[in-house]
Amino acid sequence: SRSFRPKTFDEIIGQGNTVDAVRKAIIQKKVPPAYLFYGPRGTGKTTLARVLARALNCKNFLKESNPCTECSNCTDIDKASSLSFLEVDGASNRGIDDVRRLIESVPYSSGGLYKIYVIDEAHMLTKEAFNVLLKTLEEPPLEVVFILVTTEKDKIPEPIASRCQHMCFKSVSKDSMLARLSMILSKVGKQVPNSILEIIYRISEGCIRDAESLLDQILLLDEDLSEDRVYDWLGVPSDEIFININSLIAADLPVEQKISKGLSELRALFKRGVSPTMFFNFAMYHYRSLLGLKFGLEDPDKMQEGLVSSINLFSIYEYEGILNALITMYEHSKNGDFGDLLAELFLIRLVRKGFGIEDQEVDHSKAKSKSEDREEESFEPVDDKVVENRVQFMCSVLEGQVISGDQKVS
């Protein structure tokens, strides 16, 4: 997929407004001295930075509003031999000396061309390095453009950020992602079922770089590209696991038996190499799809029959509770925090229908009402000595004292 990395503005997907703004700035000769490209990883930030560099110095740019990719100025950037383009990694060149060396090269002429400096992972620069960069951005030289690329915009110091033109990148949409993957397949002369491309989209979470890498992996398989084989190859759960869990919930069985069957299926899934993170990822997708079906936001004709039959298994309040829990558990599992255990606890709560916020609120209000009634019926003044004994008891517990069996509290 590296050979298909976009080289022109028209080839970049999912960032329409951002691409248009950068292209118009070049056409109108209003390119700012510094850009801040920010957004999720793998969405085209450094790719657009390179296209911008080509376009600024392309000998044929104004003909099609795209770099030609064929003139010497364009090909030198591709070969990493251009004296007018420098890309550095802010994570490994983050110190004051690294940035100082970069700044020292700014005054040198590049033969009448723009000089473009791309600092990837810019948020990793040290405070001292940012201070050195700031001095240059305060009085930017002519025909020099800095492009700061980051996934964490909030970590860029305000004095730096305020001197940059901000360009926001967003996760690539499903339609744009599938179109891009289909284009790559047509160029390599391969065919992959659309259902498998959708699996890639789910796993990549809008990251085009991850999606193309996954496609490369899948193309290493032979011609047998069945969904089950791809699920095993990539280590992800199929919809079947969630359909089976939903069927268990609907079954006329004791809760303990449902939980036992569900846990057995879940543990078998993990033994096949599916990670808890992937389980939560696909569970979110599954139950969000069910919620969408419930509200008529999804096309039931494109869903599995077992999925459609589960629509009314949960109330709106339960869907809310399920999805909130999945988001939290997904984040914890990415940090390696007891992922298997979290998945089992989620399944137990799901099977016993423990996500009903509506029911919990009703039960709480009933309990509160009963409690208030008991207090009104049995209110009696409490003897001061009793209060004193209870306070002493609580203090001893908080201080870690051991209470012997023959001690009593009134």
PDB file of N, CA and C in Angstrom, residues 15-111:
ATOM      1  N   GLN A  15     -10.657  14.290   3.817  1.00  0.00           N
ATOM      2  CA  GLN A  15     -10.254  15.561   4.414  1.00  0.00           C
ATOM      3  C   GLN A  15     -10.565  16.709   3.448  1.00  0.00           C
ATOM      4  N   GLY A  16     -11.741  16.672   2.860  1.00  0.00           N
ATOM      5  CA  GLY A  16     -12.104  17.598   1.797  1.00  0.00           C
ATOM      6  C   GLY A  16     -11.867  19.065   2.101  1.00  0.00           C
ATOM      7  N   ASN A  17     -12.418  19.561   3.215  1.00  0.00           N
ATOM      8  CA  ASN A  17     -12.299  20.987   3.537  1.00  0.00           C
ATOM      9  C   ASN A  17     -10.856  21.395   3.794  1.00  0.00           C
ATOM     10  N   THR A  18     -10.129  20.545   4.487  1.00  0.00           N
ATOM     11  CA  THR A  18      -8.725  20.843   4.796  1.00  0.00           C
ATOM     12  C   THR A  18      -7.888  20.895   3.522  1.00  0.00           C
ATOM     13  N   VAL A  19      -8.088  19.918   2.656  1.00  0.00           N
ATOM     14  CA  VAL A  19      -7.347  19.877   1.391  1.00  0.00           C
ATOM     15  C   VAL A  19      -7.670  21.103   0.540  1.00  0.00           C
ATOM     16  N   ASP A  20      -8.939  21.460   0.461  1.00  0.00           N
ATOM     17  CA  ASP A  20      -9.347  22.626  -0.337  1.00  0.00           C
ATOM     18  C   ASP A  20      -8.710  23.908   0.186  1.00  0.00           C
ATOM     19  N   ALA A  21      -8.666  24.048   1.511  1.00  0.00           N
ATOM     20  CA  ALA A  21      -8.094  25.260   2.107  1.00  0.00           C
ATOM     21  C   ALA A  21      -6.612  25.392   1.788  1.00  0.00           C
ATOM     22  N   VAL A  22      -5.886  24.282   1.875  1.00  0.00           N
ATOM     23  CA  VAL A  22      -4.442  24.306   1.583  1.00  0.00           C
ATOM     24  C   VAL A  22      -4.204  24.597   0.102  1.00  0.00           C
ATOM     25  N   ARG A  23      -4.975  23.966  -0.758  1.00  0.00           N
ATOM     26  CA  ARG A  23      -4.797  24.171  -2.206  1.00  0.00           C
ATOM     27  C   ARG A  23      -5.102  25.621  -2.595  1.00  0.00           C
ATOM     28  N   LYS A  24      -6.183  26.181  -2.052  1.00  0.00           N
ATOM     29  CA  LYS A  24      -6.534  27.566  -2.391  1.00  0.00           C
ATOM     30  C   LYS A  24      -5.479  28.549  -1.894  1.00  0.00           C
ATOM     31  N   ALA A  25      -4.877  28.251  -0.749  1.00  0.00           N
ATOM     32  CA  ALA A  25      -3.828  29.131  -0.221  1.00  0.00           C
ATOM     33  C   ALA A  25      -2.650  29.201  -1.193  1.00  0.00           C
ATOM     34  N   ILE A  26      -2.332  28.080  -1.823  1.00  0.00           N
ATOM     35  CA  ILE A  26      -1.226  28.051  -2.792  1.00  0.00           C
ATOM     36  C   ILE A  26      -1.612  28.810  -4.061  1.00  0.00           C
ATOM     37  N   ILE A  27      -2.825  28.550  -4.559  1.00  0.00           N
ATOM     38  CA  ILE A  27      -3.290  29.192  -5.786  1.00  0.00           C
ATOM     39  C   ILE A  27      -3.339  30.714  -5.608  1.00  0.00           C
ATOM     40  N   GLN A  28      -3.828  31.154  -4.442  1.00  0.00           N
ATOM     41  CA  GLN A  28      -3.969  32.590  -4.176  1.00  0.00           C
ATOM     42  C   GLN A  28      -2.701  33.216  -3.595  1.00  0.00           C
ATOM     43  N   LYS A  29      -1.652  32.412  -3.470  1.00  0.00           N
ATOM     44  CA  LYS A  29      -0.366  32.863  -2.946  1.00  0.00           C
ATOM     45  C   LYS A  29      -0.512  33.506  -1.561  1.00  0.00           C
ATOM     46  N   LYS A  30      -1.274  32.792  -0.727  1.00  0.00           N
ATOM     47  CA  LYS A  30      -1.494  33.236   0.647  1.00  0.00           C
ATOM     48  C   LYS A  30      -1.100  32.139   1.642  1.00  0.00           C
ATOM     49  N   VAL A  31      -0.018  31.474   1.336  1.00  0.00           N
ATOM     50  CA  VAL A  31       0.448  30.385   2.198  1.00  0.00           C
ATOM     51  C   VAL A  31       1.036  30.987   3.478  1.00  0.00           C
ATOM     52  N   PRO A  32       0.554  30.567   4.646  1.00  0.00           N
ATOM     53  CA  PRO A  32       1.079  31.113   5.912  1.00  0.00           C
ATOM     54  C   PRO A  32       2.483  30.593   6.196  1.00  0.00           C
ATOM     55  N   PRO A  33       3.228  31.265   7.058  1.00  0.00           N
ATOM     56  CA  PRO A  33       4.584  30.789   7.386  1.00  0.00           C
ATOM     57  C   PRO A  33       4.585  29.515   8.231  1.00  0.00           C
ATOM     58  N   ALA A  34       3.457  29.197   8.856  1.00  0.00           N
ATOM     59  CA  ALA A  34       3.413  27.992   9.700  1.00  0.00           C
ATOM     60  C   ALA A  34       2.010  27.393   9.713  1.00  0.00           C
ATOM     61  N   TYR A  35       1.952  26.077   9.607  1.00  0.00           N
ATOM     62  CA  TYR A  35       0.703  25.317   9.720  1.00  0.00           C
ATOM     63  C   TYR A  35       0.777  24.431  10.963  1.00  0.00           C
ATOM     64  N   LEU A  36      -0.392  24.164  11.531  1.00  0.00           N
ATOM     65  CA  LEU A  36      -0.508  23.143  12.572  1.00  0.00           C
ATOM     66  C   LEU A  36      -1.523  22.119  12.082  1.00  0.00           C
ATOM     67  N   PHE A  37      -1.035  20.952  11.663  1.00  0.00           N
ATOM     68  CA  PHE A  37      -1.895  19.858  11.225  1.00  0.00           C
ATOM     69  C   PHE A  37      -2.152  18.958  12.435  1.00  0.00           C
ATOM     70  N   TYR A  38      -3.416  18.820  12.833  1.00  0.00           N
ATOM     71  CA  TYR A  38      -3.720  18.001  14.010  1.00  0.00           C
ATOM     72  C   TYR A  38      -4.931  17.106  13.752  1.00  0.00           C
ATOM     73  N   GLY A  39      -4.948  15.975  14.444  1.00  0.00           N
ATOM     74  CA  GLY A  39      -6.055  15.036  14.312  1.00  0.00           C
ATOM     75  C   GLY A  39      -5.593  13.623  14.617  1.00  0.00           C
ATOM     76  N   PRO A  40      -6.501  12.640  14.521  1.00  0.00           N
ATOM     77  CA  PRO A  40      -6.159  11.246  14.847  1.00  0.00           C
ATOM     78  C   PRO A  40      -5.029  10.727  13.971  1.00  0.00           C
ATOM     79  N   ARG A  41      -4.351   9.712  14.463  1.00  0.00           N
ATOM     80  CA  ARG A  41      -3.236   9.130  13.711  1.00  0.00           C
ATOM     81  C   ARG A  41      -3.752   8.455  12.442  1.00  0.00           C
ATOM     82  N   GLY A  42      -2.873   8.413  11.441  1.00  0.00           N
ATOM     83  CA  GLY A  42      -3.192   7.696  10.212  1.00  0.00           C
ATOM     84  C   GLY A  42      -4.295   8.295   9.381  1.00  0.00           C
ATOM     85  N   THR A  43      -4.493   9.618   9.452  1.00  0.00           N
ATOM     86  CA  THR A  43      -5.573  10.245   8.690  1.00  0.00           C
ATOM     87  C   THR A  43      -5.064  11.134   7.556  1.00  0.00           C
ATOM     88  N   GLY A  44      -3.746  11.135   7.332  1.00  0.00           N
ATOM     89  CA  GLY A  44      -3.216  11.850   6.174  1.00  0.00           C
ATOM     90  C   GLY A  44      -2.492  13.142   6.463  1.00  0.00           C
ATOM     91  N   LYS A  45      -2.092  13.373   7.706  1.00  0.00           N
ATOM     92  CA  LYS A  45      -1.450  14.655   8.052  1.00  0.00           C
ATOM     93  C   LYS A  45      -0.083  14.809   7.384  1.00  0.00           C
ATOM     94  N   THR A  46       0.798  13.843   7.557  1.00  0.00           N
ATOM     95  CA  THR A  46       2.118  13.957   6.925  1.00  0.00           C
ATOM     96  C   THR A  46       2.012  13.785   5.409  1.00  0.00           C
ATOM     97  N   THR A  47       1.028  13.023   4.960  1.00  0.00           N
ATOM     98  CA  THR A  47       0.820  12.872   3.519  1.00  0.00           C
ATOM     99  C   THR A  47       0.475  14.213   2.883  1.00  0.00           C
ATOM    100  N   LEU A  48      -0.456  14.953   3.509  1.00  0.00           N
ATOM    101  CA  LEU A  48      -0.818  16.270   2.978  1.00  0.00           C
ATOM    102  C   LEU A  48       0.359  17.241   3.073  1.00  0.00           C
ATOM    103  N   ALA A  49       1.161  17.114   4.125  1.00  0.00           N
ATOM    104  CA  ALA A  49       2.344  17.978   4.250  1.00  0.00           C
ATOM    105  C   ALA A  49       3.286  17.773   3.066  1.00  0.00           C
ATOM    106  N   ARG A  50       3.466  16.534   2.641  1.00  0.00           N
ATOM    107  CA  ARG A  50       4.343  16.249   1.501  1.00  0.00           C
ATOM    108  C   ARG A  50       3.738  16.730   0.190  1.00  0.00           C
ATOM    109  N   VAL A  51       2.420  16.558   0.053  1.00  0.00           N
ATOM    110  CA  VAL A  51       1.753  17.054  -1.152  1.00  0.00           C
ATOM    111  C   VAL A  51       1.869  18.578  -1.222  1.00  0.00           C
ATOM    112  N   LEU A  52       1.701  19.234  -0.085  1.00  0.00           N
ATOM    113  CA  LEU A  52       1.855  20.696  -0.014  1.00  0.00           C
ATOM    114  C   LEU A  52       3.263  21.113  -0.440  1.00  0.00           C
ATOM    115  N   ALA A  53       4.254  20.373   0.030  1.00  0.00           N
ATOM    116  CA  ALA A  53       5.644  20.686  -0.334  1.00  0.00           C
ATOM    117  C   ALA A  53       5.862  20.533  -1.842  1.00  0.00           C
ATOM    118  N   ARG A  54       5.301  19.454  -2.420  1.00  0.00           N
ATOM    119  CA  ARG A  54       5.432  19.272  -3.867  1.00  0.00           C
ATOM    120  C   ARG A  54       4.768  20.424  -4.617  1.00  0.00           C
ATOM    121  N   ALA A  55       3.540  20.755  -4.172  1.00  0.00           N
ATOM    122  CA  ALA A  55       2.769  21.773  -4.884  1.00  0.00           C
ATOM    123  C   ALA A  55       3.446  23.144  -4.847  1.00  0.00           C
ATOM    124  N   LEU A  56       4.047  23.505  -3.718  1.00  0.00           N
ATOM    125  CA  LEU A  56       4.684  24.823  -3.594  1.00  0.00           C
ATOM    126  C   LEU A  56       5.837  25.002  -4.584  1.00  0.00           C
ATOM    127  N   ASN A  57       6.538  23.915  -4.886  1.00  0.00           N
ATOM    128  CA  ASN A  57       7.725  24.020  -5.743  1.00  0.00           C
ATOM    129  C   ASN A  57       7.573  23.339  -7.097  1.00  0.00           C
ATOM    130  N   CYS A  58       6.374  22.779  -7.375  1.00  0.00           N
ATOM    131  CA  CYS A  58       6.150  22.087  -8.639  1.00  0.00           C
ATOM    132  C   CYS A  58       6.224  23.069  -9.818  1.00  0.00           C
ATOM    133  N   LYS A  59       6.902  22.646 -10.866  1.00  0.00           N
ATOM    134  CA  LYS A  59       7.054  23.498 -12.045  1.00  0.00           C
ATOM    135  C   LYS A  59       5.769  23.597 -12.863  1.00  0.00           C
ATOM    136  N   ASN A  60       4.852  22.663 -12.630  1.00  0.00           N
ATOM    137  CA  ASN A  60       3.624  22.618 -13.448  1.00  0.00           C
ATOM    138  C   ASN A  60       2.353  22.730 -12.616  1.00  0.00           C
ATOM    139  N   PHE A  61       2.449  23.240 -11.386  1.00  0.00           N
ATOM    140  CA  PHE A  61       1.313  23.185 -10.459  1.00  0.00           C
ATOM    141  C   PHE A  61       0.067  23.862 -11.000  1.00  0.00           C
ATOM    142  N   LEU A  62       0.164  25.057 -11.525  1.00  0.00           N
ATOM    143  CA  LEU A  62      -1.017  25.843 -11.886  1.00  0.00           C
ATOM    144  C   LEU A  62      -1.812  25.252 -13.040  1.00  0.00           C
ATOM    145  N   LYS A  63      -1.273  24.251 -13.734  1.00  0.00           N
ATOM    146  CA  LYS A  63      -1.995  23.660 -14.856  1.00  0.00           C
ATOM    147  C   LYS A  63      -3.221  22.876 -14.389  1.00  0.00           C
ATOM    148  N   GLU A  64      -3.090  22.119 -13.296  1.00  0.00           N
ATOM    149  CA  GLU A  64      -4.192  21.274 -12.825  1.00  0.00           C
ATOM    150  C   GLU A  64      -4.496  21.467 -11.344  1.00  0.00           C
ATOM    151  N   SER A  65      -3.876  22.450 -10.712  1.00  0.00           N
ATOM    152  CA  SER A  65      -4.035  22.690  -9.263  1.00  0.00           C
ATOM    153  C   SER A  65      -3.625  21.465  -8.451  1.00  0.00           C
ATOM    154  N   ASN A  66      -2.707  20.707  -9.004  1.00  0.00           N
ATOM    155  CA  ASN A  66      -2.133  19.535  -8.350  1.00  0.00           C
ATOM    156  C   ASN A  66      -0.656  19.477  -8.693  1.00  0.00           C
ATOM    157  N   PRO A  67       0.204  19.010  -7.819  1.00  0.00           N
ATOM    158  CA  PRO A  67       1.593  18.791  -8.221  1.00  0.00           C
ATOM    159  C   PRO A  67       1.641  17.745  -9.331  1.00  0.00           C
ATOM    160  N   CYS A  68       2.534  17.940 -10.283  1.00  0.00           N
ATOM    161  CA  CYS A  68       2.565  17.025 -11.432  1.00  0.00           C
ATOM    162  C   CYS A  68       3.161  15.675 -11.084  1.00  0.00           C
ATOM    163  N   THR A  69       3.960  15.603 -10.008  1.00  0.00           N
ATOM    164  CA  THR A  69       4.649  14.393  -9.520  1.00  0.00           C
ATOM    165  C   THR A  69       5.729  13.893 -10.483  1.00  0.00           C
ATOM    166  N   GLU A  70       5.989  14.643 -11.559  1.00  0.00           N
ATOM    167  CA  GLU A  70       6.955  14.191 -12.554  1.00  0.00           C
ATOM    168  C   GLU A  70       8.148  15.118 -12.731  1.00  0.00           C
ATOM    169  N   CYS A  71       7.996  16.407 -12.416  1.00  0.00           N
ATOM    170  CA  CYS A  71       9.112  17.332 -12.572  1.00  0.00           C
ATOM    171  C   CYS A  71      10.192  17.027 -11.538  1.00  0.00           C
ATOM    172  N   SER A  72      11.368  17.589 -11.722  1.00  0.00           N
ATOM    173  CA  SER A  72      12.494  17.271 -10.832  1.00  0.00           C
ATOM    174  C   SER A  72      12.229  17.708  -9.395  1.00  0.00           C
ATOM    175  N   ASN A  73      11.510  18.824  -9.225  1.00  0.00           N
ATOM    176  CA  ASN A  73      11.222  19.292  -7.860  1.00  0.00           C
ATOM    177  C   ASN A  73      10.301  18.321  -7.114  1.00  0.00           C
ATOM    178  N   CYS A  74       9.353  17.714  -7.837  1.00  0.00           N
ATOM    179  CA  CYS A  74       8.447  16.731  -7.217  1.00  0.00           C
ATOM    180  C   CYS A  74       9.174  15.422  -6.917  1.00  0.00           C
ATOM    181  N   THR A  75       9.943  14.944  -7.887  1.00  0.00           N
ATOM    182  CA  THR A  75      10.600  13.642  -7.710  1.00  0.00           C
ATOM    183  C   THR A  75      11.714  13.701  -6.671  1.00  0.00           C
ATOM    184  N   ASP A  76      12.347  14.880  -6.520  1.00  0.00           N
ATOM    185  CA  ASP A  76      13.395  15.002  -5.493  1.00  0.00           C
ATOM    186  C   ASP A  76      12.814  14.799  -4.094  1.00  0.00           C
ATOM    187  N   ILE A  77      11.581  15.266  -3.891  1.00  0.00           N
ATOM    188  CA  ILE A  77      10.931  15.064  -2.585  1.00  0.00           C
ATOM    189  C   ILE A  77      10.646  13.583  -2.370  1.00  0.00           C
ATOM    190  N   ASP A  78      10.193  12.898  -3.418  1.00  0.00           N
ATOM    191  CA  ASP A  78       9.930  11.458  -3.316  1.00  0.00           C
ATOM    192  C   ASP A  78      11.196  10.673  -3.003  1.00  0.00           C
ATOM    193  N   LYS A  79      12.306  11.136  -3.541  1.00  0.00           N
ATOM    194  CA  LYS A  79      13.583  10.444  -3.348  1.00  0.00           C
ATOM    195  C   LYS A  79      14.297  10.874  -2.065  1.00  0.00           C
ATOM    196  N   ALA A  80      13.703  11.830  -1.342  1.00  0.00           N
ATOM    197  CA  ALA A  80      14.312  12.374  -0.116  1.00  0.00           C
ATOM    198  C   ALA A  80      15.659  13.025  -0.413  1.00  0.00           C
ATOM    199  N   SER A  81      15.794  13.591  -1.637  1.00  0.00           N
ATOM    200  CA  SER A  81      17.045  14.244  -2.015  1.00  0.00           C
ATOM    201  C   SER A  81      16.871  15.741  -2.229  1.00  0.00           C
ATOM    202  N   SER A  82      15.695  16.253  -1.861  1.00  0.00           N
ATOM    203  CA  SER A  82      15.417  17.672  -2.067  1.00  0.00           C
ATOM    204  C   SER A  82      16.050  18.516  -0.962  1.00  0.00           C
ATOM    205  N   LEU A  83      16.726  19.598  -1.375  1.00  0.00           N
ATOM    206  CA  LEU A  83      17.325  20.525  -0.408  1.00  0.00           C
ATOM    207  C   LEU A  83      16.293  21.512   0.121  1.00  0.00           C
ATOM    208  N   SER A  84      15.100  21.499  -0.477  1.00  0.00           N
ATOM    209  CA  SER A  84      14.059  22.447  -0.067  1.00  0.00           C
ATOM    210  C   SER A  84      13.019  21.815   0.856  1.00  0.00           C
ATOM    211  N   PHE A  85      13.185  20.533   1.158  1.00  0.00           N
ATOM    212  CA  PHE A  85      12.196  19.835   1.989  1.00  0.00           C
ATOM    213  C   PHE A  85      12.907  19.001   3.050  1.00  0.00           C
ATOM    214  N   LEU A  86      12.519  19.222   4.294  1.00  0.00           N
ATOM    215  CA  LEU A  86      13.103  18.464   5.403  1.00  0.00           C
ATOM    216  C   LEU A  86      11.998  18.000   6.339  1.00  0.00           C
ATOM    217  N   GLU A  87      11.951  16.706   6.589  1.00  0.00           N
ATOM    218  CA  GLU A  87      10.960  16.131   7.508  1.00  0.00           C
ATOM    219  C   GLU A  87      11.693  15.492   8.681  1.00  0.00           C
ATOM    220  N   VAL A  88      11.369  15.917   9.887  1.00  0.00           N
ATOM    221  CA  VAL A  88      12.021  15.377  11.079  1.00  0.00           C
ATOM    222  C   VAL A  88      10.980  14.811  12.027  1.00  0.00           C
ATOM    223  N   ASP A  89      11.392  13.845  12.812  1.00  0.00           N
ATOM    224  CA  ASP A  89      10.530  13.219  13.808  1.00  0.00           C
ATOM    225  C   ASP A  89      10.733  13.919  15.146  1.00  0.00           C
ATOM    226  N   GLY A  90       9.682  14.591  15.618  1.00  0.00           N
ATOM    227  CA  GLY A  90       9.781  15.336  16.872  1.00  0.00           C
ATOM    228  C   GLY A  90      10.013  14.449  18.080  1.00  0.00           C
ATOM    229  N   ALA A  91       9.659  13.162  17.976  1.00  0.00           N
ATOM    230  CA  ALA A  91       9.836  12.245  19.108  1.00  0.00           C
ATOM    231  C   ALA A  91      11.297  11.897  19.327  1.00  0.00           C
ATOM    232  N   SER A  92      12.064  11.762  18.242  1.00  0.00           N
ATOM    233  CA  SER A  92      13.484  11.392  18.367  1.00  0.00           C
ATOM    234  C   SER A  92      14.434  12.565  18.178  1.00  0.00           C
ATOM    235  N   ASN A  93      13.899  13.715  17.758  1.00  0.00           N
ATOM    236  CA  ASN A  93      14.714  14.936  17.614  1.00  0.00           C
ATOM    237  C   ASN A  93      14.035  16.052  18.391  1.00  0.00           C
ATOM    238  N   ARG A  94      13.857  15.828  19.667  1.00  0.00           N
ATOM    239  CA  ARG A  94      13.008  16.701  20.474  1.00  0.00           C
ATOM    240  C   ARG A  94      13.753  17.748  21.288  1.00  0.00           C
ATOM    241  N   GLY A  95      15.074  17.662  21.323  1.00  0.00           N
ATOM    242  CA  GLY A  95      15.844  18.544  22.193  1.00  0.00           C
ATOM    243  C   GLY A  95      16.163  19.893  21.566  1.00  0.00           C
ATOM    244  N   ILE A  96      16.698  20.782  22.392  1.00  0.00           N
ATOM    245  CA  ILE A  96      17.020  22.131  21.950  1.00  0.00           C
ATOM    246  C   ILE A  96      18.089  22.120  20.862  1.00  0.00           C
ATOM    247  N   ASP A  97      19.072  21.233  20.974  1.00  0.00           N
ATOM    248  CA  ASP A  97      20.139  21.169  19.969  1.00  0.00           C
ATOM    249  C   ASP A  97      19.606  20.695  18.628  1.00  0.00           C
ATOM    250  N   ASP A  98      18.661  19.757  18.637  1.00  0.00           N
ATOM    251  CA  ASP A  98      18.074  19.254  17.398  1.00  0.00           C
ATOM    252  C   ASP A  98      17.346  20.365  16.640  1.00  0.00           C
ATOM    253  N   VAL A  99      16.528  21.121  17.377  1.00  0.00           N
ATOM    254  CA  VAL A  99      15.772  22.199  16.743  1.00  0.00           C
ATOM    255  C   VAL A  99      16.696  23.333  16.326  1.00  0.00           C
ATOM    256  N   ARG A 100      17.717  23.577  17.114  1.00  0.00           N
ATOM    257  CA  ARG A 100      18.661  24.645  16.768  1.00  0.00           C
ATOM    258  C   ARG A 100      19.368  24.330  15.451  1.00  0.00           C
ATOM    259  N   ARG A 101      19.763  23.070  15.257  1.00  0.00           N
ATOM    260  CA  ARG A 101      20.405  22.685  13.996  1.00  0.00           C
ATOM    261  C   ARG A 101      19.453  22.879  12.817  1.00  0.00           C
ATOM    262  N   LEU A 102      18.179  22.560  13.057  1.00  0.00           N
ATOM    263  CA  LEU A 102      17.180  22.735  12.002  1.00  0.00           C
ATOM    264  C   LEU A 102      17.021  24.217  11.648  1.00  0.00           C
ATOM    265  N   ILE A 103      16.925  25.063  12.671  1.00  0.00           N
ATOM    266  CA  ILE A 103      16.738  26.496  12.453  1.00  0.00           C
ATOM    267  C   ILE A 103      17.955  27.115  11.755  1.00  0.00           C
ATOM    268  N   GLU A 104      19.126  26.616  12.062  1.00  0.00           N
ATOM    269  CA  GLU A 104      20.352  27.178  11.468  1.00  0.00           C
ATOM    270  C   GLU A 104      20.391  27.007   9.954  1.00  0.00           C
ATOM    271  N   SER A 105      19.657  26.034   9.419  1.00  0.00           N
ATOM    272  CA  SER A 105      19.648  25.813   7.970  1.00  0.00           C
ATOM    273  C   SER A 105      18.637  26.696   7.244  1.00  0.00           C
ATOM    274  N   VAL A 106      17.780  27.384   8.004  1.00  0.00           N
ATOM    275  CA  VAL A 106      16.719  28.187   7.400  1.00  0.00           C
ATOM    276  C   VAL A 106      17.256  29.297   6.490  1.00  0.00           C
ATOM    277  N   PRO A 107      18.265  30.078   6.903  1.00  0.00           N
ATOM    278  CA  PRO A 107      18.697  31.208   6.062  1.00  0.00           C
ATOM    279  C   PRO A 107      19.321  30.821   4.725  1.00  0.00           C
ATOM    280  N   TYR A 108      19.791  29.583   4.599  1.00  0.00           N
ATOM    281  CA  TYR A 108      20.481  29.201   3.369  1.00  0.00           C
ATOM    282  C   TYR A 108      19.509  29.114   2.201  1.00  0.00           C
ATOM    283  N   SER A 109      19.941  29.628   1.052  1.00  0.00           N
ATOM    284  CA  SER A 109      19.089  29.661  -0.134  1.00  0.00           C
ATOM    285  C   SER A 109      18.858  28.255  -0.682  1.00  0.00           C
ATOM    286  N   SER A 110      17.678  28.067  -1.277  1.00  0.00           N
ATOM    287  CA  SER A 110      17.372  26.788  -1.929  1.00  0.00           C
ATOM    288  C   SER A 110      17.053  27.022  -3.406  1.00  0.00           C
ATOM    289  N   GLY A 111      17.735  27.961  -3.998  1.00  0.00           N
ATOM    290  CA  GLY A 111      17.580  28.198  -5.438  1.00  0.00           C
ATOM    291  C   GLY A 111      16.259  28.807  -5.827  1.00  0.00           C
TER     292      GLY A 111
END
